[in-house]
Amino acid sequence: MNEYQILYLSQSDVAAVNLDMATVIRLLESAFGEKGAGKVEMPPKPGIHTMPDAFIHAMPAYIPSLHSAGIKWVSGYPDNQKRGLPYITGLLILNDDETGIPYAVMDCSWITAYRTGAASALAAKYLARPNSKVAGILACGVQGRTNLEALKVLFPLERVYAYDIHPDRQKLYAEEMSAKLSVEVIGVEEPRQAVENSDLVVTSGPILKHPTPIIQENWLQPGAFGSAVDFDSYWTGAAIAQMDRISTDDHAQFQYYKSIGYFQTTPDPYADLGEIVAGKKPGRQGSQERTLAMNLGLAMDDMAVAPEIYRRAKAMGIGTWLPL
Ligand SMILES: NC(=O)c1ccc[n+]([C@@H]2O[C@H](COP(=O)([O-])OP(=O)(O)OC[C@H]3O[C@@H](n4cnc5c(N)ncnc54)[C@H](O)[C@@H]3O)[C@@H](O)[C@H]2O)c1
């Protein structure tokens, strides 16, 4: 027997750590700064695909400044909804960066939800107008929640227009999020109403390889910012062509997805978020630009947050120690 122990953190353990969104955004900003400086190791994510539009991805990353090394093994299954199961599930392993020995295994759904919201807000910090007060959320699921929560940390939000194809989910979302964030949340009947009146628009529906996008040209107002958490599934080519600035979170990953059939009508992003945070590329220039963040989700986002979850869980006595 060896003496190594790993800390296992279940879904409820990770949630019980209750890491605040402001800290998640701060951790991501630090990691993107490192990425912009060329200091992060993050190979493109390989995946397996057991069903159309479903994936199970392996996402390794190493962020030297955070001493964070590890991998996320995450699945996304759009049809799970019909089974009453979550869209996104998976596990994350952390390794000691000096010995390589694994020291934690945790459920990855909380981290995936929060880091993705934080990445949208971080992009918005550089690409949206700072006085943005109105948000439009299209798809009121997990991402619809965490993206709004993250935007609320950085922007003086007063009103939210929310749309979901399932009216019951939309209603629940409006009740829940208005109480949680103390903002007015108005459910709308048409996607257009959530786009044309908003300074910040997040689309977070299913990612589809052959989507039937809904957002048309001129719906997003000049000066507004969009975050396409669901790739280009919600935005028509004409709406995307109108953007003055499109960013992504990693050029190589964007090109990889393009090579396998996504983003066929999306121009190549002018910058990735690392380049913007590191000051190598500019953010918004002027109040009338339409800007769009296409963050595809990086292993680095997860590895920026996971060690902090581990440290806090350990200090709080949360989780189960298991022999390696
Ligand atoms: N880019 C990233 O880094 C990243 C990370 C995690 C998840 N995602 C993606 O975000 C999306 C949402 O994930 P989730 O965990 O929030 O899923 P979820 O199942 O919790 O929520 C999805 C919501 O979309 C709604 N919906 C479905 N079709 C819609 C449509 N056409 N218009 C409006 N609403 C619609 C559903 O009713 C549901 O409420 C998925 O596509 C997922 O792959 C992206």
mmCIF file of N, CA, C and O in Angstrom, residues 79-174:
data_model
loop_
_atom_site.group_PDB
_atom_site.id
_atom_site.type_symbol
_atom_site.label_atom_id
_atom_site.label_comp_id
_atom_site.label_asym_id
_atom_site.label_seq_id
_atom_site.Cartn_x
_atom_site.Cartn_y
_atom_site.Cartn_z
ATOM 1 N N ASP A 79 -29.699 15.310 -25.654
ATOM 2 C CA ASP A 79 -30.939 14.547 -25.446
ATOM 3 C C ASP A 79 -31.182 14.169 -23.992
ATOM 4 O O ASP A 79 -32.246 13.642 -23.650
ATOM 5 N N ASN A 80 -30.195 14.413 -23.133
ATOM 6 C CA ASN A 80 -30.383 14.067 -21.722
ATOM 7 C C ASN A 80 -31.580 14.768 -21.106
ATOM 8 O O ASN A 80 -32.217 14.255 -20.189
ATOM 9 N N GLN A 81 -31.853 15.971 -21.621
ATOM 10 C CA GLN A 81 -32.982 16.744 -21.121
ATOM 11 C C GLN A 81 -34.276 15.930 -21.136
ATOM 12 O O GLN A 81 -35.027 15.934 -20.171
ATOM 13 N N LYS A 82 -34.483 15.196 -22.245
ATOM 14 C CA LYS A 82 -35.703 14.397 -22.380
ATOM 15 C C LYS A 82 -35.734 13.278 -21.343
ATOM 16 O O LYS A 82 -36.784 12.746 -21.011
ATOM 17 N N ARG A 83 -34.546 12.890 -20.866
ATOM 18 C CA ARG A 83 -34.474 11.809 -19.870
ATOM 19 C C ARG A 83 -34.491 12.362 -18.450
ATOM 20 O O ARG A 83 -34.315 11.610 -17.489
ATOM 21 N N GLY A 84 -34.585 13.689 -18.352
ATOM 22 C CA GLY A 84 -34.541 14.300 -17.019
ATOM 23 C C GLY A 84 -33.133 14.278 -16.433
ATOM 24 O O GLY A 84 -32.941 14.318 -15.215
ATOM 25 N N LEU A 85 -32.116 14.214 -17.323
ATOM 26 C CA LEU A 85 -30.721 14.164 -16.869
ATOM 27 C C LEU A 85 -30.001 15.440 -17.274
ATOM 28 O O LEU A 85 -30.398 16.112 -18.226
ATOM 29 N N PRO A 86 -28.892 15.792 -16.584
ATOM 30 C CA PRO A 86 -28.174 17.013 -16.948
ATOM 31 C C PRO A 86 -27.477 16.917 -18.301
ATOM 32 O O PRO A 86 -27.047 15.839 -18.707
ATOM 33 N N TYR A 87 -27.389 18.058 -18.974
ATOM 34 C CA TYR A 87 -26.708 18.172 -20.277
ATOM 35 C C TYR A 87 -25.228 17.866 -20.085
ATOM 36 O O TYR A 87 -24.624 17.065 -20.797
ATOM 37 N N ILE A 88 -24.616 18.520 -19.087
ATOM 38 C CA ILE A 88 -23.171 18.432 -18.872
ATOM 39 C C ILE A 88 -22.873 17.640 -17.599
ATOM 40 O O ILE A 88 -23.428 17.953 -16.534
ATOM 41 N N THR A 89 -22.006 16.613 -17.702
ATOM 42 C CA THR A 89 -21.553 15.887 -16.508
ATOM 43 C C THR A 89 -20.081 15.514 -16.689
ATOM 44 O O THR A 89 -19.584 15.491 -17.821
ATOM 45 N N GLY A 90 -19.407 15.180 -15.605
ATOM 46 C CA GLY A 90 -18.034 14.717 -15.763
ATOM 47 C C GLY A 90 -17.207 14.833 -14.499
ATOM 48 O O GLY A 90 -17.702 15.228 -13.438
ATOM 49 N N LEU A 91 -15.933 14.488 -14.653
ATOM 50 C CA LEU A 91 -14.993 14.474 -13.534
ATOM 51 C C LEU A 91 -13.737 15.258 -13.887
ATOM 52 O O LEU A 91 -13.382 15.391 -15.057
ATOM 53 N N LEU A 92 -13.073 15.734 -12.850
ATOM 54 C CA LEU A 92 -11.827 16.492 -13.043
ATOM 55 C C LEU A 92 -10.775 15.915 -12.101
ATOM 56 O O LEU A 92 -11.080 15.607 -10.937
ATOM 57 N N ILE A 93 -9.563 15.747 -12.613
ATOM 58 C CA ILE A 93 -8.445 15.239 -11.804
ATOM 59 C C ILE A 93 -7.387 16.324 -11.698
ATOM 60 O O ILE A 93 -7.031 16.944 -12.715
ATOM 61 N N LEU A 94 -6.881 16.579 -10.480
ATOM 62 C CA LEU A 94 -5.752 17.498 -10.303
ATOM 63 C C LEU A 94 -4.500 16.691 -9.986
ATOM 64 O O LEU A 94 -4.559 15.735 -9.191
ATOM 65 N N ASN A 95 -3.371 17.094 -10.595
ATOM 66 C CA ASN A 95 -2.083 16.433 -10.338
ATOM 67 C C ASN A 95 -1.116 17.425 -9.708
ATOM 68 O O ASN A 95 -1.102 18.604 -10.088
ATOM 69 N N ASP A 96 -0.298 16.931 -8.799
ATOM 70 C CA ASP A 96 0.775 17.749 -8.243
ATOM 71 C C ASP A 96 1.730 18.134 -9.378
ATOM 72 O O ASP A 96 2.151 17.263 -10.141
ATOM 73 N N ASP A 97 2.056 19.429 -9.480
ATOM 74 C CA ASP A 97 2.858 19.830 -10.644
ATOM 75 C C ASP A 97 4.348 19.514 -10.479
ATOM 76 O O ASP A 97 5.118 19.671 -11.422
ATOM 77 N N GLU A 98 4.763 19.056 -9.279
ATOM 78 C CA GLU A 98 6.175 18.663 -9.126
ATOM 79 C C GLU A 98 6.380 17.162 -9.242
ATOM 80 O O GLU A 98 7.423 16.700 -9.697
ATOM 81 N N THR A 99 5.366 16.394 -8.792
ATOM 82 C CA THR A 99 5.537 14.937 -8.808
ATOM 83 C C THR A 99 4.632 14.245 -9.828
ATOM 84 O O THR A 99 4.823 13.070 -10.139
ATOM 85 N N GLY A 100 3.596 14.972 -10.295
ATOM 86 C CA GLY A 100 2.636 14.360 -11.215
ATOM 87 C C GLY A 100 1.596 13.499 -10.515
ATOM 88 O O GLY A 100 0.678 12.981 -11.157
ATOM 89 N N ILE A 101 1.717 13.364 -9.199
ATOM 90 C CA ILE A 101 0.806 12.460 -8.482
ATOM 91 C C ILE A 101 -0.576 13.117 -8.320
ATOM 92 O O ILE A 101 -0.673 14.271 -7.912
ATOM 93 N N PRO A 102 -1.642 12.379 -8.666
ATOM 94 C CA PRO A 102 -2.987 12.950 -8.524
ATOM 95 C C PRO A 102 -3.310 13.193 -7.046
ATOM 96 O O PRO A 102 -2.990 12.352 -6.199
ATOM 97 N N TYR A 103 -3.927 14.358 -6.752
ATOM 98 C CA TYR A 103 -4.283 14.625 -5.354
ATOM 99 C C TYR A 103 -5.753 14.959 -5.157
ATOM 100 O O TYR A 103 -6.215 15.110 -4.027
ATOM 101 N N ALA A 104 -6.491 15.111 -6.251
ATOM 102 C CA ALA A 104 -7.932 15.368 -6.087
ATOM 103 C C ALA A 104 -8.689 14.860 -7.303
ATOM 104 O O ALA A 104 -8.191 14.916 -8.428
ATOM 105 N N VAL A 105 -9.897 14.384 -7.057
ATOM 106 C CA VAL A 105 -10.857 14.036 -8.105
ATOM 107 C C VAL A 105 -12.154 14.713 -7.718
ATOM 108 O O VAL A 105 -12.586 14.593 -6.562
ATOM 109 N N MET A 106 -12.720 15.459 -8.639
ATOM 110 C CA MET A 106 -13.971 16.146 -8.276
ATOM 111 C C MET A 106 -14.973 16.145 -9.416
ATOM 112 O O MET A 106 -14.594 16.058 -10.585
ATOM 113 N N ASP A 107 -16.233 16.235 -9.059
ATOM 114 C CA ASP A 107 -17.274 16.426 -10.061
ATOM 115 C C ASP A 107 -17.011 17.758 -10.754
ATOM 116 O O ASP A 107 -16.586 18.723 -10.117
ATOM 117 N N CYS A 108 -17.273 17.799 -12.080
ATOM 118 C CA CYS A 108 -16.897 19.027 -12.794
ATOM 119 C C CYS A 108 -18.074 19.894 -13.215
ATOM 120 O O CYS A 108 -17.883 20.890 -13.901
ATOM 121 N N SER A 109 -19.293 19.541 -12.799
ATOM 122 C CA SER A 109 -20.413 20.316 -13.344
ATOM 123 C C SER A 109 -20.473 21.742 -12.788
ATOM 124 O O SER A 109 -20.739 22.682 -13.522
ATOM 125 N N TRP A 110 -20.184 21.904 -11.491
ATOM 126 C CA TRP A 110 -20.201 23.258 -10.914
ATOM 127 C C TRP A 110 -19.131 24.122 -11.584
ATOM 128 O O TRP A 110 -19.391 25.253 -12.007
ATOM 129 N N ILE A 111 -17.932 23.580 -11.692
ATOM 130 C CA ILE A 111 -16.831 24.355 -12.287
ATOM 131 C C ILE A 111 -17.152 24.721 -13.736
ATOM 132 O O ILE A 111 -16.951 25.860 -14.160
ATOM 133 N N THR A 112 -17.678 23.760 -14.491
ATOM 134 C CA THR A 112 -18.011 24.040 -15.895
ATOM 135 C C THR A 112 -19.047 25.155 -15.983
ATOM 136 O O THR A 112 -18.931 26.076 -16.793
ATOM 137 N N ALA A 113 -20.043 25.079 -15.120
ATOM 138 C CA ALA A 113 -21.092 26.101 -15.141
ATOM 139 C C ALA A 113 -20.528 27.476 -14.783
ATOM 140 O O ALA A 113 -20.780 28.457 -15.481
ATOM 141 N N TYR A 114 -19.743 27.536 -13.724
ATOM 142 C CA TYR A 114 -19.280 28.837 -13.226
ATOM 143 C C TYR A 114 -18.162 29.424 -14.079
ATOM 144 O O TYR A 114 -18.148 30.621 -14.365
ATOM 145 N N ARG A 115 -17.229 28.601 -14.504
ATOM 146 C CA ARG A 115 -16.111 29.160 -15.294
ATOM 147 C C ARG A 115 -16.591 29.650 -16.643
ATOM 148 O O ARG A 115 -16.053 30.605 -17.204
ATOM 149 N N THR A 116 -17.642 29.026 -17.186
ATOM 150 C CA THR A 116 -18.147 29.469 -18.488
ATOM 151 C C THR A 116 -18.848 30.815 -18.348
ATOM 152 O O THR A 116 -18.665 31.711 -19.177
ATOM 153 N N GLY A 117 -19.631 30.968 -17.290
ATOM 154 C CA GLY A 117 -20.247 32.270 -17.019
ATOM 155 C C GLY A 117 -19.174 33.326 -16.805
ATOM 156 O O GLY A 117 -19.250 34.445 -17.336
ATOM 157 N N ALA A 118 -18.152 32.959 -16.042
ATOM 158 C CA ALA A 118 -17.071 33.909 -15.745
ATOM 159 C C ALA A 118 -16.320 34.305 -17.021
ATOM 160 O O ALA A 118 -15.935 35.474 -17.182
ATOM 161 N N ALA A 119 -16.126 33.362 -17.939
ATOM 162 C CA ALA A 119 -15.412 33.677 -19.190
ATOM 163 C C ALA A 119 -16.232 34.656 -20.037
ATOM 164 O O ALA A 119 -15.676 35.566 -20.662
ATOM 165 N N SER A 120 -17.552 34.492 -20.048
ATOM 166 C CA SER A 120 -18.407 35.458 -20.767
ATOM 167 C C SER A 120 -18.253 36.842 -20.164
ATOM 168 O O SER A 120 -18.088 37.836 -20.876
ATOM 169 N N ALA A 121 -18.323 36.906 -18.835
ATOM 170 C CA ALA A 121 -18.241 38.212 -18.164
ATOM 171 C C ALA A 121 -16.870 38.848 -18.378
ATOM 172 O O ALA A 121 -16.762 40.063 -18.561
ATOM 173 N N LEU A 122 -15.834 38.009 -18.361
ATOM 174 C CA LEU A 122 -14.483 38.535 -18.572
ATOM 175 C C LEU A 122 -14.355 39.114 -19.992
ATOM 176 O O LEU A 122 -13.800 40.205 -20.184
ATOM 177 N N ALA A 123 -14.895 38.403 -20.978
ATOM 178 C CA ALA A 123 -14.895 38.939 -22.350
ATOM 179 C C ALA A 123 -15.682 40.246 -22.387
ATOM 180 O O ALA A 123 -15.260 41.227 -23.011
ATOM 181 N N ALA A 124 -16.801 40.262 -21.682
ATOM 182 C CA ALA A 124 -17.633 41.474 -21.666
ATOM 183 C C ALA A 124 -16.905 42.641 -21.004
ATOM 184 O O ALA A 124 -17.068 43.794 -21.399
ATOM 185 N N LYS A 125 -16.075 42.348 -20.026
ATOM 186 C CA LYS A 125 -15.307 43.412 -19.360
ATOM 187 C C LYS A 125 -14.496 44.210 -20.381
ATOM 188 O O LYS A 125 -14.330 45.418 -20.261
ATOM 189 N N TYR A 126 -13.975 43.505 -21.386
ATOM 190 C CA TYR A 126 -13.122 44.160 -22.385
ATOM 191 C C TYR A 126 -13.875 44.557 -23.654
ATOM 192 O O TYR A 126 -13.429 45.404 -24.408
ATOM 193 N N LEU A 127 -15.027 43.913 -23.892
ATOM 194 C CA LEU A 127 -15.700 44.104 -25.185
ATOM 195 C C LEU A 127 -17.081 44.752 -25.096
ATOM 196 O O LEU A 127 -17.666 45.093 -26.126
ATOM 197 N N ALA A 128 -17.620 44.893 -23.884
ATOM 198 C CA ALA A 128 -18.945 45.514 -23.748
ATOM 199 C C ALA A 128 -18.792 46.925 -23.189
ATOM 200 O O ALA A 128 -17.733 47.269 -22.656
ATOM 201 N N ARG A 129 -19.855 47.711 -23.314
ATOM 202 C CA ARG A 129 -19.815 49.047 -22.704
ATOM 203 C C ARG A 129 -19.923 48.876 -21.189
ATOM 204 O O ARG A 129 -20.793 48.150 -20.699
ATOM 205 N N PRO A 130 -19.062 49.590 -20.443
ATOM 206 C CA PRO A 130 -19.030 49.386 -18.990
ATOM 207 C C PRO A 130 -20.354 49.727 -18.289
ATOM 208 O O PRO A 130 -20.664 49.171 -17.252
ATOM 209 N N ASN A 131 -21.135 50.613 -18.894
ATOM 210 C CA ASN A 131 -22.400 50.993 -18.237
ATOM 211 C C ASN A 131 -23.588 50.164 -18.732
ATOM 212 O O ASN A 131 -24.735 50.599 -18.636
ATOM 213 N N SER A 132 -23.317 48.971 -19.257
ATOM 214 C CA SER A 132 -24.397 48.103 -19.751
ATOM 215 C C SER A 132 -25.355 47.748 -18.609
ATOM 216 O O SER A 132 -24.931 47.243 -17.579
ATOM 217 N N LYS A 133 -26.639 48.001 -18.845
ATOM 218 C CA LYS A 133 -27.625 47.824 -17.756
ATOM 219 C C LYS A 133 -28.673 46.748 -18.044
ATOM 220 O O LYS A 133 -29.368 46.294 -17.151
ATOM 221 N N VAL A 134 -28.788 46.381 -19.333
ATOM 222 C CA VAL A 134 -29.849 45.435 -19.702
ATOM 223 C C VAL A 134 -29.232 44.193 -20.346
ATOM 224 O O VAL A 134 -28.411 44.311 -21.255
ATOM 225 N N ALA A 135 -29.626 43.026 -19.849
ATOM 226 C CA ALA A 135 -29.113 41.763 -20.411
ATOM 227 C C ALA A 135 -30.250 40.959 -21.037
ATOM 228 O O ALA A 135 -31.389 40.991 -20.543
ATOM 229 N N GLY A 136 -29.932 40.246 -22.113
ATOM 230 C CA GLY A 136 -30.870 39.305 -22.715
ATOM 231 C C GLY A 136 -30.280 37.912 -22.594
ATOM 232 O O GLY A 136 -29.119 37.693 -22.968
ATOM 233 N N ILE A 137 -31.051 36.985 -22.045
ATOM 234 C CA ILE A 137 -30.564 35.614 -21.870
ATOM 235 C C ILE A 137 -31.458 34.694 -22.703
ATOM 236 O O ILE A 137 -32.673 34.632 -22.471
ATOM 237 N N LEU A 138 -30.857 34.003 -23.664
ATOM 238 C CA LEU A 138 -31.638 33.086 -24.494
ATOM 239 C C LEU A 138 -31.230 31.663 -24.143
ATOM 240 O O LEU A 138 -30.106 31.246 -24.453
ATOM 241 N N ALA A 139 -32.098 30.992 -23.479
ATOM 242 C CA ALA A 139 -31.993 29.645 -22.908
ATOM 243 C C ALA A 139 -31.705 29.757 -21.412
ATOM 244 O O ALA A 139 -30.646 30.203 -20.982
ATOM 245 N N CYS A 140 -32.721 29.352 -20.678
ATOM 246 C CA CYS A 140 -32.723 29.563 -19.223
ATOM 247 C C CYS A 140 -32.316 28.306 -18.471
ATOM 248 O O CYS A 140 -33.026 27.840 -17.572
ATOM 249 N N GLY A 141 -31.178 27.721 -18.841
ATOM 250 C CA GLY A 141 -30.684 26.541 -18.142
ATOM 251 C C GLY A 141 -29.565 26.914 -17.187
ATOM 252 O O GLY A 141 -29.501 28.035 -16.669
ATOM 253 N N VAL A 142 -28.666 25.958 -16.985
ATOM 254 C CA VAL A 142 -27.529 26.154 -16.077
ATOM 255 C C VAL A 142 -26.689 27.350 -16.533
ATOM 256 O O VAL A 142 -26.362 28.257 -15.768
ATOM 257 N N GLN A 143 -26.320 27.374 -17.826
ATOM 258 C CA GLN A 143 -25.483 28.462 -18.343
ATOM 259 C C GLN A 143 -26.210 29.797 -18.327
ATOM 260 O O GLN A 143 -25.596 30.840 -18.085
ATOM 261 N N GLY A 144 -27.489 29.769 -18.608
ATOM 262 C CA GLY A 144 -28.273 31.007 -18.531
ATOM 263 C C GLY A 144 -28.188 31.612 -17.138
ATOM 264 O O GLY A 144 -28.154 32.837 -16.964
ATOM 265 N N ARG A 145 -28.101 30.764 -16.141
ATOM 266 C CA ARG A 145 -28.020 31.228 -14.746
ATOM 267 C C ARG A 145 -26.622 31.768 -14.412
ATOM 268 O O ARG A 145 -26.480 32.875 -13.906
ATOM 269 N N THR A 146 -25.594 30.955 -14.675
ATOM 270 C CA THR A 146 -24.251 31.387 -14.245
ATOM 271 C C THR A 146 -23.737 32.555 -15.096
ATOM 272 O O THR A 146 -22.999 33.405 -14.590
ATOM 273 N N ASN A 147 -24.131 32.611 -16.366
ATOM 274 C CA ASN A 147 -23.705 33.752 -17.184
ATOM 275 C C ASN A 147 -24.304 35.048 -16.648
ATOM 276 O O ASN A 147 -23.620 36.068 -16.567
ATOM 277 N N LEU A 148 -25.556 34.987 -16.257
ATOM 278 C CA LEU A 148 -26.174 36.199 -15.710
ATOM 279 C C LEU A 148 -25.530 36.584 -14.375
ATOM 280 O O LEU A 148 -25.240 37.756 -14.122
ATOM 281 N N GLU A 149 -25.305 35.577 -13.558
ATOM 282 C CA GLU A 149 -24.677 35.842 -12.253
ATOM 283 C C GLU A 149 -23.314 36.522 -12.439
ATOM 284 O O GLU A 149 -22.969 37.472 -11.730
ATOM 285 N N ALA A 150 -22.555 36.046 -13.423
ATOM 286 C CA ALA A 150 -21.225 36.619 -13.663
ATOM 287 C C ALA A 150 -21.332 38.038 -14.220
ATOM 288 O O ALA A 150 -20.581 38.937 -13.814
ATOM 289 N N LEU A 151 -22.257 38.265 -15.130
ATOM 290 C CA LEU A 151 -22.413 39.623 -15.681
ATOM 291 C C LEU A 151 -22.803 40.599 -14.585
ATOM 292 O O LEU A 151 -22.360 41.751 -14.568
ATOM 293 N N LYS A 152 -23.600 40.113 -13.637
ATOM 294 C CA LYS A 152 -24.054 40.981 -12.540
ATOM 295 C C LYS A 152 -22.879 41.428 -11.657
ATOM 296 O O LYS A 152 -22.926 42.495 -11.043
ATOM 297 N N VAL A 153 -21.825 40.608 -11.609
ATOM 298 C CA VAL A 153 -20.649 40.983 -10.801
ATOM 299 C C VAL A 153 -19.945 42.202 -11.408
ATOM 300 O O VAL A 153 -19.448 43.069 -10.700
ATOM 301 N N LEU A 154 -19.929 42.289 -12.736
ATOM 302 C CA LEU A 154 -19.119 43.328 -13.400
ATOM 303 C C LEU A 154 -19.924 44.497 -13.970
ATOM 304 O O LEU A 154 -19.330 45.508 -14.348
ATOM 305 N N PHE A 155 -21.231 44.353 -14.074
ATOM 306 C CA PHE A 155 -22.021 45.403 -14.740
ATOM 307 C C PHE A 155 -23.195 45.847 -13.855
ATOM 308 O O PHE A 155 -23.731 45.043 -13.085
ATOM 309 N N PRO A 156 -23.595 47.127 -14.020
ATOM 310 C CA PRO A 156 -24.701 47.641 -13.193
ATOM 311 C C PRO A 156 -26.067 47.221 -13.737
ATOM 312 O O PRO A 156 -26.887 48.051 -14.141
ATOM 313 N N LEU A 157 -26.299 45.910 -13.760
ATOM 314 C CA LEU A 157 -27.515 45.380 -14.389
ATOM 315 C C LEU A 157 -28.775 45.811 -13.631
ATOM 316 O O LEU A 157 -28.831 45.729 -12.406
ATOM 317 N N GLU A 158 -29.765 46.231 -14.408
ATOM 318 C CA GLU A 158 -31.054 46.593 -13.805
ATOM 319 C C GLU A 158 -32.184 45.703 -14.306
ATOM 320 O O GLU A 158 -33.129 45.436 -13.591
ATOM 321 N N ARG A 159 -32.084 45.294 -15.572
ATOM 322 C CA ARG A 159 -33.184 44.526 -16.150
ATOM 323 C C ARG A 159 -32.654 43.387 -17.020
ATOM 324 O O ARG A 159 -31.606 43.529 -17.658
ATOM 325 N N VAL A 160 -33.398 42.287 -17.034
ATOM 326 C CA VAL A 160 -33.011 41.117 -17.835
ATOM 327 C C VAL A 160 -34.225 40.640 -18.624
ATOM 328 O O VAL A 160 -35.319 40.510 -18.058
ATOM 329 N N TYR A 161 -34.035 40.404 -19.913
ATOM 330 C CA TYR A 161 -35.064 39.751 -20.715
ATOM 331 C C TYR A 161 -34.648 38.300 -20.911
ATOM 332 O O TYR A 161 -33.525 38.036 -21.364
ATOM 333 N N ALA A 162 -35.539 37.385 -20.561
ATOM 334 C CA ALA A 162 -35.183 35.961 -20.596
ATOM 335 C C ALA A 162 -36.112 35.208 -21.536
ATOM 336 O O ALA A 162 -37.334 35.414 -21.519
ATOM 337 N N TYR A 163 -35.514 34.322 -22.353
ATOM 338 C CA TYR A 163 -36.302 33.512 -23.271
ATOM 339 C C TYR A 163 -35.858 32.058 -23.192
ATOM 340 O O TYR A 163 -34.668 31.762 -23.132
ATOM 341 N N ASP A 164 -36.828 31.154 -23.188
ATOM 342 C CA ASP A 164 -36.533 29.712 -23.294
ATOM 343 C C ASP A 164 -37.667 29.081 -24.099
ATOM 344 O O ASP A 164 -38.815 29.534 -24.021
ATOM 345 N N ILE A 165 -37.347 28.047 -24.872
ATOM 346 C CA ILE A 165 -38.429 27.397 -25.628
ATOM 347 C C ILE A 165 -39.425 26.711 -24.695
ATOM 348 O O ILE A 165 -40.542 26.437 -25.096
ATOM 349 N N HIS A 166 -39.007 26.415 -23.472
ATOM 350 C CA HIS A 166 -39.950 25.833 -22.511
ATOM 351 C C HIS A 166 -40.431 26.935 -21.567
ATOM 352 O O HIS A 166 -39.669 27.366 -20.686
ATOM 353 N N PRO A 167 -41.682 27.366 -21.714
ATOM 354 C CA PRO A 167 -42.181 28.484 -20.906
ATOM 355 C C PRO A 167 -42.069 28.234 -19.393
ATOM 356 O O PRO A 167 -41.813 29.163 -18.629
ATOM 357 N N ASP A 168 -42.228 26.963 -18.972
ATOM 358 C CA ASP A 168 -42.138 26.689 -17.528
ATOM 359 C C ASP A 168 -40.725 26.949 -17.002
ATOM 360 O O ASP A 168 -40.539 27.498 -15.911
ATOM 361 N N ARG A 169 -39.711 26.599 -17.814
ATOM 362 C CA ARG A 169 -38.316 26.851 -17.394
ATOM 363 C C ARG A 169 -38.034 28.350 -17.360
ATOM 364 O O ARG A 169 -37.322 28.849 -16.489
ATOM 365 N N GLN A 170 -38.587 29.052 -18.326
ATOM 366 C CA GLN A 170 -38.404 30.502 -18.390
ATOM 367 C C GLN A 170 -39.016 31.169 -17.146
ATOM 368 O O GLN A 170 -38.417 32.045 -16.533
ATOM 369 N N LYS A 171 -40.190 30.699 -16.777
ATOM 370 C CA LYS A 171 -40.893 31.288 -15.621
ATOM 371 C C LYS A 171 -40.106 31.038 -14.329
ATOM 372 O O LYS A 171 -39.881 31.938 -13.531
ATOM 373 N N LEU A 172 -39.652 29.809 -14.186
ATOM 374 C CA LEU A 172 -38.867 29.442 -13.001
ATOM 375 C C LEU A 172 -37.586 30.283 -12.932
ATOM 376 O O LEU A 172 -37.199 30.787 -11.870
ATOM 377 N N TYR A 173 -36.952 30.434 -14.086
ATOM 378 C CA TYR A 173 -35.713 31.215 -14.176
ATOM 379 C C TYR A 173 -35.970 32.651 -13.721
ATOM 380 O O TYR A 173 -35.202 33.212 -12.931
ATOM 381 N N ALA A 174 -37.048 33.250 -14.240
ATOM 382 C CA ALA A 174 -37.340 34.655 -13.909
ATOM 383 C C ALA A 174 -37.545 34.801 -12.400
ATOM 384 O O ALA A 174 -36.999 35.724 -11.776
#
